[in-house]
Structure formats: structure tokens, C-alpha cells
Short mmCIF file of N, CA and C in Angstrom, two decimals:
data_model
loop_
_atom_site.label_atom_id
_atom_site.label_comp_id
_atom_site.label_asym_id
_atom_site.label_seq_id
_atom_site.Cartn_x
_atom_site.Cartn_y
_atom_site.Cartn_z
N MET A 263 0.93 -0.44 1.56
CA MET A 263 -0.13 0.26 2.26
C MET A 263 -0.54 -0.54 3.48
N ILE A 264 -0.72 0.14 4.58
CA ILE A 264 -1.14 -0.50 5.81
C ILE A 264 -2.66 -0.51 5.85
N GLU A 265 -3.24 -1.68 6.01
CA GLU A 265 -4.70 -1.83 6.10
C GLU A 265 -5.08 -2.17 7.52
N PRO A 266 -5.93 -1.35 8.15
CA PRO A 266 -6.31 -1.63 9.53
C PRO A 266 -7.32 -2.77 9.61
N THR A 267 -7.28 -3.47 10.72
CA THR A 267 -8.27 -4.53 10.97
C THR A 267 -9.31 -4.02 11.95
N THR A 268 -10.42 -4.64 11.97
CA THR A 268 -11.55 -4.37 12.87
C THR A 268 -11.80 -2.87 13.06
N HIS A 269 -11.69 -2.38 14.28
CA HIS A 269 -12.07 -1.01 14.62
C HIS A 269 -10.90 -0.03 14.61
N ARG A 270 -9.83 -0.35 13.91
CA ARG A 270 -8.63 0.49 13.90
C ARG A 270 -8.68 1.52 12.77
N ILE A 271 -7.91 2.60 12.97
CA ILE A 271 -7.81 3.68 11.99
C ILE A 271 -6.33 4.01 11.82
N VAL A 272 -5.89 4.11 10.58
CA VAL A 272 -4.50 4.46 10.29
C VAL A 272 -4.43 5.95 9.98
N VAL A 273 -3.53 6.65 10.69
CA VAL A 273 -3.38 8.09 10.54
C VAL A 273 -1.92 8.41 10.24
N LYS A 274 -1.71 9.31 9.29
CA LYS A 274 -0.38 9.85 9.02
C LYS A 274 -0.27 11.10 9.90
N ALA A 275 0.46 10.97 11.02
CA ALA A 275 0.56 12.07 11.99
C ALA A 275 1.36 13.23 11.40
N ASP A 276 1.00 14.44 11.83
CA ASP A 276 1.76 15.62 11.44
C ASP A 276 3.20 15.46 11.91
N LYS A 277 4.12 16.06 11.20
CA LYS A 277 5.52 16.04 11.60
C LYS A 277 5.76 17.11 12.65
N LEU A 278 6.53 16.79 13.66
CA LEU A 278 6.86 17.72 14.73
C LEU A 278 7.50 18.97 14.15
N GLU A 279 8.35 18.82 13.15
CA GLU A 279 9.06 19.95 12.54
C GLU A 279 8.10 20.96 11.92
N ASP A 280 6.91 20.51 11.55
CA ASP A 280 5.94 21.39 10.91
C ASP A 280 4.94 21.98 11.91
N THR A 281 4.86 21.43 13.11
CA THR A 281 3.84 21.89 14.07
C THR A 281 4.43 22.60 15.28
N ASP A 282 5.64 22.27 15.68
CA ASP A 282 6.26 22.91 16.84
C ASP A 282 6.81 24.27 16.42
N GLN A 283 6.29 25.34 17.00
CA GLN A 283 6.65 26.70 16.58
C GLN A 283 8.14 27.01 16.79
N THR A 284 8.75 26.44 17.81
CA THR A 284 10.18 26.66 18.05
C THR A 284 11.00 26.04 16.92
N LEU A 285 10.66 24.81 16.54
CA LEU A 285 11.39 24.16 15.45
C LEU A 285 11.14 24.85 14.11
N VAL A 286 9.92 25.33 13.88
CA VAL A 286 9.61 26.04 12.64
C VAL A 286 10.45 27.32 12.56
N LYS A 287 10.51 28.05 13.67
CA LYS A 287 11.28 29.30 13.69
C LYS A 287 12.78 29.03 13.51
N ALA A 288 13.29 27.99 14.18
CA ALA A 288 14.70 27.65 14.05
C ALA A 288 15.05 27.28 12.61
N ARG A 289 14.16 26.51 11.97
CA ARG A 289 14.41 26.11 10.58
C ARG A 289 14.37 27.32 9.65
N SER A 290 13.46 28.27 9.92
CA SER A 290 13.37 29.46 9.07
C SER A 290 14.62 30.33 9.20
N MET A 291 15.32 30.21 10.33
CA MET A 291 16.57 30.95 10.54
C MET A 291 17.77 30.19 10.01
N GLY A 292 17.53 28.99 9.46
CA GLY A 292 18.62 28.21 8.89
C GLY A 292 19.29 27.27 9.86
N LEU A 293 18.76 27.14 11.07
CA LEU A 293 19.35 26.24 12.05
C LEU A 293 18.89 24.81 11.80
N VAL A 294 19.80 23.89 11.94
CA VAL A 294 19.48 22.47 11.80
C VAL A 294 19.59 21.84 13.18
N ILE A 295 18.51 21.25 13.63
CA ILE A 295 18.50 20.60 14.94
C ILE A 295 18.58 19.10 14.71
N PRO A 296 19.65 18.46 15.21
CA PRO A 296 19.83 17.03 14.95
C PRO A 296 18.79 16.17 15.65
N GLU A 297 18.60 14.96 15.12
CA GLU A 297 17.69 14.00 15.75
C GLU A 297 18.22 13.67 17.14
N HIS A 298 17.33 13.54 18.08
CA HIS A 298 17.70 13.24 19.46
C HIS A 298 16.55 12.44 20.07
N GLU A 299 16.85 11.69 21.09
CA GLU A 299 15.83 10.86 21.74
C GLU A 299 14.66 11.70 22.25
N ASP A 300 14.95 12.90 22.77
CA ASP A 300 13.88 13.78 23.26
C ASP A 300 12.95 14.19 22.12
N ARG A 301 13.52 14.39 20.95
CA ARG A 301 12.70 14.79 19.80
C ARG A 301 11.80 13.65 19.35
N LYS A 302 12.28 12.42 19.46
CA LYS A 302 11.45 11.26 19.13
C LYS A 302 10.28 11.16 20.10
N ARG A 303 10.52 11.43 21.38
CA ARG A 303 9.44 11.42 22.36
C ARG A 303 8.45 12.54 22.08
N ALA A 304 8.96 13.69 21.68
CA ALA A 304 8.09 14.82 21.36
C ALA A 304 7.23 14.49 20.14
N GLN A 305 7.80 13.79 19.15
CA GLN A 305 7.02 13.40 17.97
C GLN A 305 5.88 12.47 18.38
N ALA A 306 6.11 11.64 19.38
CA ALA A 306 5.06 10.73 19.84
C ALA A 306 3.90 11.48 20.48
N SER A 307 4.14 12.71 20.90
CA SER A 307 3.08 13.49 21.53
C SER A 307 2.23 14.26 20.51
N VAL A 308 2.61 14.22 19.23
CA VAL A 308 1.81 14.89 18.20
C VAL A 308 0.44 14.22 18.16
N ASP A 309 -0.60 15.03 18.13
CA ASP A 309 -1.96 14.49 18.27
C ASP A 309 -2.89 14.88 17.13
N ARG A 310 -2.33 15.15 15.96
CA ARG A 310 -3.15 15.49 14.79
C ARG A 310 -2.58 14.81 13.56
N GLY A 311 -3.45 14.55 12.59
CA GLY A 311 -2.97 13.95 11.36
C GLY A 311 -4.09 13.69 10.37
N ILE A 312 -3.70 13.13 9.25
CA ILE A 312 -4.61 12.81 8.15
C ILE A 312 -4.96 11.33 8.19
N VAL A 313 -6.25 11.02 8.12
CA VAL A 313 -6.71 9.63 8.10
C VAL A 313 -6.32 9.01 6.76
N VAL A 314 -5.66 7.87 6.82
CA VAL A 314 -5.23 7.16 5.62
C VAL A 314 -6.20 6.04 5.27
N SER A 315 -6.59 5.26 6.28
CA SER A 315 -7.55 4.18 6.04
C SER A 315 -8.30 3.85 7.33
N ILE A 316 -9.45 3.22 7.15
CA ILE A 316 -10.36 2.94 8.25
C ILE A 316 -10.73 1.46 8.23
N GLY A 317 -10.68 0.83 9.39
CA GLY A 317 -11.05 -0.58 9.50
C GLY A 317 -12.52 -0.80 9.22
N PRO A 318 -12.89 -2.02 8.85
CA PRO A 318 -14.27 -2.31 8.44
C PRO A 318 -15.32 -2.16 9.53
N THR A 319 -14.93 -2.27 10.80
CA THR A 319 -15.93 -2.16 11.87
C THR A 319 -15.75 -0.91 12.73
N ALA A 320 -15.00 0.06 12.24
CA ALA A 320 -14.78 1.30 13.01
C ALA A 320 -16.11 1.99 13.26
N PHE A 321 -16.30 2.40 14.47
CA PHE A 321 -17.48 3.14 14.96
C PHE A 321 -18.76 2.30 15.00
N ASP A 322 -18.71 1.01 14.70
CA ASP A 322 -19.90 0.16 14.78
C ASP A 322 -20.44 0.07 16.20
N ASP A 323 -19.54 0.05 17.19
CA ASP A 323 -19.98 -0.05 18.59
C ASP A 323 -20.76 1.17 19.06
N PHE A 324 -20.60 2.28 18.34
CA PHE A 324 -21.27 3.52 18.74
C PHE A 324 -22.62 3.69 18.07
N HIS A 325 -23.02 2.72 17.25
CA HIS A 325 -24.31 2.73 16.56
C HIS A 325 -24.54 4.03 15.79
N THR A 326 -23.51 4.43 15.08
CA THR A 326 -23.58 5.66 14.28
C THR A 326 -22.81 5.44 12.99
N SER A 327 -23.06 6.29 12.03
CA SER A 327 -22.28 6.20 10.79
C SER A 327 -20.87 6.71 11.07
N CYS A 328 -19.95 6.28 10.29
CA CYS A 328 -18.55 6.67 10.46
C CYS A 328 -18.40 8.17 10.19
N PRO A 329 -17.95 8.95 11.19
CA PRO A 329 -17.86 10.40 11.03
C PRO A 329 -16.62 10.87 10.27
N ILE A 330 -15.76 9.94 9.89
CA ILE A 330 -14.54 10.31 9.18
C ILE A 330 -14.42 9.51 7.90
N GLU A 331 -13.51 9.93 7.04
CA GLU A 331 -13.21 9.21 5.81
C GLU A 331 -11.73 9.43 5.52
N PRO A 332 -11.14 8.60 4.67
CA PRO A 332 -9.74 8.85 4.32
C PRO A 332 -9.58 10.27 3.79
N GLY A 333 -8.56 10.95 4.29
CA GLY A 333 -8.32 12.34 3.93
C GLY A 333 -8.80 13.32 4.98
N SER A 334 -9.60 12.86 5.95
CA SER A 334 -10.06 13.74 7.03
C SER A 334 -8.87 14.14 7.91
N TYR A 335 -8.85 15.41 8.32
CA TYR A 335 -7.83 15.89 9.25
C TYR A 335 -8.42 15.81 10.64
N VAL A 336 -7.80 15.02 11.52
CA VAL A 336 -8.38 14.72 12.83
C VAL A 336 -7.39 15.02 13.96
N ALA A 337 -7.95 15.16 15.16
CA ALA A 337 -7.16 15.17 16.39
C ALA A 337 -7.45 13.87 17.11
N PHE A 338 -6.43 13.33 17.75
CA PHE A 338 -6.61 12.08 18.48
C PHE A 338 -5.98 12.21 19.85
N ALA A 339 -6.32 11.30 20.74
CA ALA A 339 -5.82 11.33 22.12
C ALA A 339 -4.30 11.28 22.12
N LYS A 340 -3.70 12.15 22.91
CA LYS A 340 -2.24 12.24 23.00
C LYS A 340 -1.66 10.93 23.51
N PHE A 341 -0.57 10.51 22.93
CA PHE A 341 0.14 9.28 23.29
C PHE A 341 -0.69 8.02 23.07
N SER A 342 -1.70 8.09 22.21
CA SER A 342 -2.52 6.91 21.94
C SER A 342 -2.01 6.21 20.69
N GLY A 343 -2.47 5.00 20.49
CA GLY A 343 -2.15 4.25 19.29
C GLY A 343 -0.79 3.60 19.30
N LYS A 344 -0.49 2.99 18.19
CA LYS A 344 0.79 2.30 18.01
C LYS A 344 1.47 2.86 16.78
N LEU A 345 2.73 3.24 16.93
CA LEU A 345 3.52 3.72 15.80
C LEU A 345 3.94 2.52 14.97
N VAL A 346 3.62 2.56 13.66
CA VAL A 346 3.92 1.45 12.76
C VAL A 346 4.65 2.00 11.55
N THR A 347 5.71 1.30 11.14
CA THR A 347 6.45 1.68 9.94
C THR A 347 6.09 0.73 8.81
N ASP A 348 5.67 1.28 7.69
CA ASP A 348 5.36 0.47 6.52
C ASP A 348 6.66 -0.16 6.02
N PRO A 349 6.74 -1.49 5.96
CA PRO A 349 8.00 -2.14 5.58
C PRO A 349 8.39 -1.91 4.12
N TYR A 350 7.47 -1.47 3.30
CA TYR A 350 7.76 -1.27 1.89
C TYR A 350 8.17 0.17 1.57
N THR A 351 7.57 1.15 2.26
CA THR A 351 7.86 2.56 1.97
C THR A 351 8.65 3.25 3.08
N GLN A 352 8.76 2.62 4.24
CA GLN A 352 9.43 3.16 5.42
C GLN A 352 8.71 4.39 5.99
N GLU A 353 7.47 4.64 5.56
CA GLU A 353 6.68 5.73 6.12
C GLU A 353 6.15 5.31 7.48
N GLU A 354 6.03 6.29 8.40
CA GLU A 354 5.51 6.00 9.72
C GLU A 354 4.05 6.43 9.83
N PHE A 355 3.26 5.59 10.47
CA PHE A 355 1.84 5.84 10.68
C PHE A 355 1.51 5.55 12.13
N VAL A 356 0.38 6.09 12.58
CA VAL A 356 -0.15 5.76 13.91
C VAL A 356 -1.42 4.97 13.68
N VAL A 357 -1.51 3.80 14.30
CA VAL A 357 -2.72 2.98 14.22
C VAL A 357 -3.47 3.17 15.53
N LEU A 358 -4.69 3.70 15.41
CA LEU A 358 -5.50 4.09 16.57
C LEU A 358 -6.75 3.24 16.68
N ASN A 359 -7.30 3.17 17.88
CA ASN A 359 -8.66 2.65 18.07
C ASN A 359 -9.62 3.75 17.63
N ASP A 360 -10.78 3.38 17.15
CA ASP A 360 -11.75 4.38 16.70
C ASP A 360 -12.12 5.37 17.82
N GLU A 361 -12.15 4.90 19.05
CA GLU A 361 -12.53 5.77 20.17
C GLU A 361 -11.46 6.82 20.51
N ASP A 362 -10.25 6.67 19.95
CA ASP A 362 -9.20 7.65 20.21
C ASP A 362 -9.31 8.89 19.35
N ILE A 363 -10.17 8.88 18.34
CA ILE A 363 -10.39 10.07 17.52
C ILE A 363 -11.21 11.05 18.35
N VAL A 364 -10.69 12.24 18.54
CA VAL A 364 -11.33 13.24 19.40
C VAL A 364 -12.22 14.17 18.59
N CYS A 365 -11.74 14.62 17.43
CA CYS A 365 -12.55 15.52 16.60
C CYS A 365 -12.04 15.51 15.17
N VAL A 366 -12.87 16.05 14.30
CA VAL A 366 -12.53 16.21 12.88
C VAL A 366 -12.47 17.71 12.62
N PHE A 367 -11.42 18.17 11.94
CA PHE A 367 -11.30 19.57 11.57
C PHE A 367 -11.89 19.76 10.18
N ASN A 368 -12.84 20.68 10.08
CA ASN A 368 -13.46 21.01 8.79
C ASN A 368 -13.06 22.42 8.40
N LYS A 369 -12.85 22.64 7.11
CA LYS A 369 -12.45 23.96 6.63
C LYS A 369 -13.60 24.96 6.66
N GLU A 370 -14.80 24.49 6.75
CA GLU A 370 -15.99 25.37 6.69
C GLU A 370 -16.15 26.20 7.92
#
């Protein structure tokens, strides 16, 4: 498990294959689109995901309570953060600054 330090937030970004309507439609038709460098760049532009963990000082600079919690579905600034691979599970996460969180999506 990746634990963020200070004001960082770890997010499991949505997969491009699940959010890009062209790729979703192609997959539903049975087409397989191979991995390509352009697709990796497109994955980096994904700007939504699930919060996995929150650093101990996140949002302290804003003098407010933390508006998110693990499990929150959030949008974050495009191309922000650092892509990190967990060395034990090989899962990819985005580590963001707290200020890069743009909004929280609520089901209500």
C-alpha cells in the first residue's frame, strides 16, 4: 500500500478503457486495440478517480476540514501529480497535491 506523506493524496485513476467512449464502443464490438505510446499519454490525461489514502497534513493550509475521505470519487487537475507503481502489487496510482483536487462527486 502506498502511504502519502504531508499534503499528498493517493488516487486510483479511472482506466482510459472505461472512460473513453471510442474505446468502450470498440471493445463492445469485440475490437482489441493494442497498447501504444499515444494511449499511455491519453491515460495520463485521465482526471478522475477514487481516493485511496490521504496524507496527514492534507488541506491544513486551507484552514478547513478535509473535504474528502478514502473512497471519495474526485476530479483532479489534468496532467497533475506523479504516476507511481506499487512495487508489491504493480498497481498504478496518481499521487497528487491536495490543491490539485478540483471537486468531489456525490451520488446525492
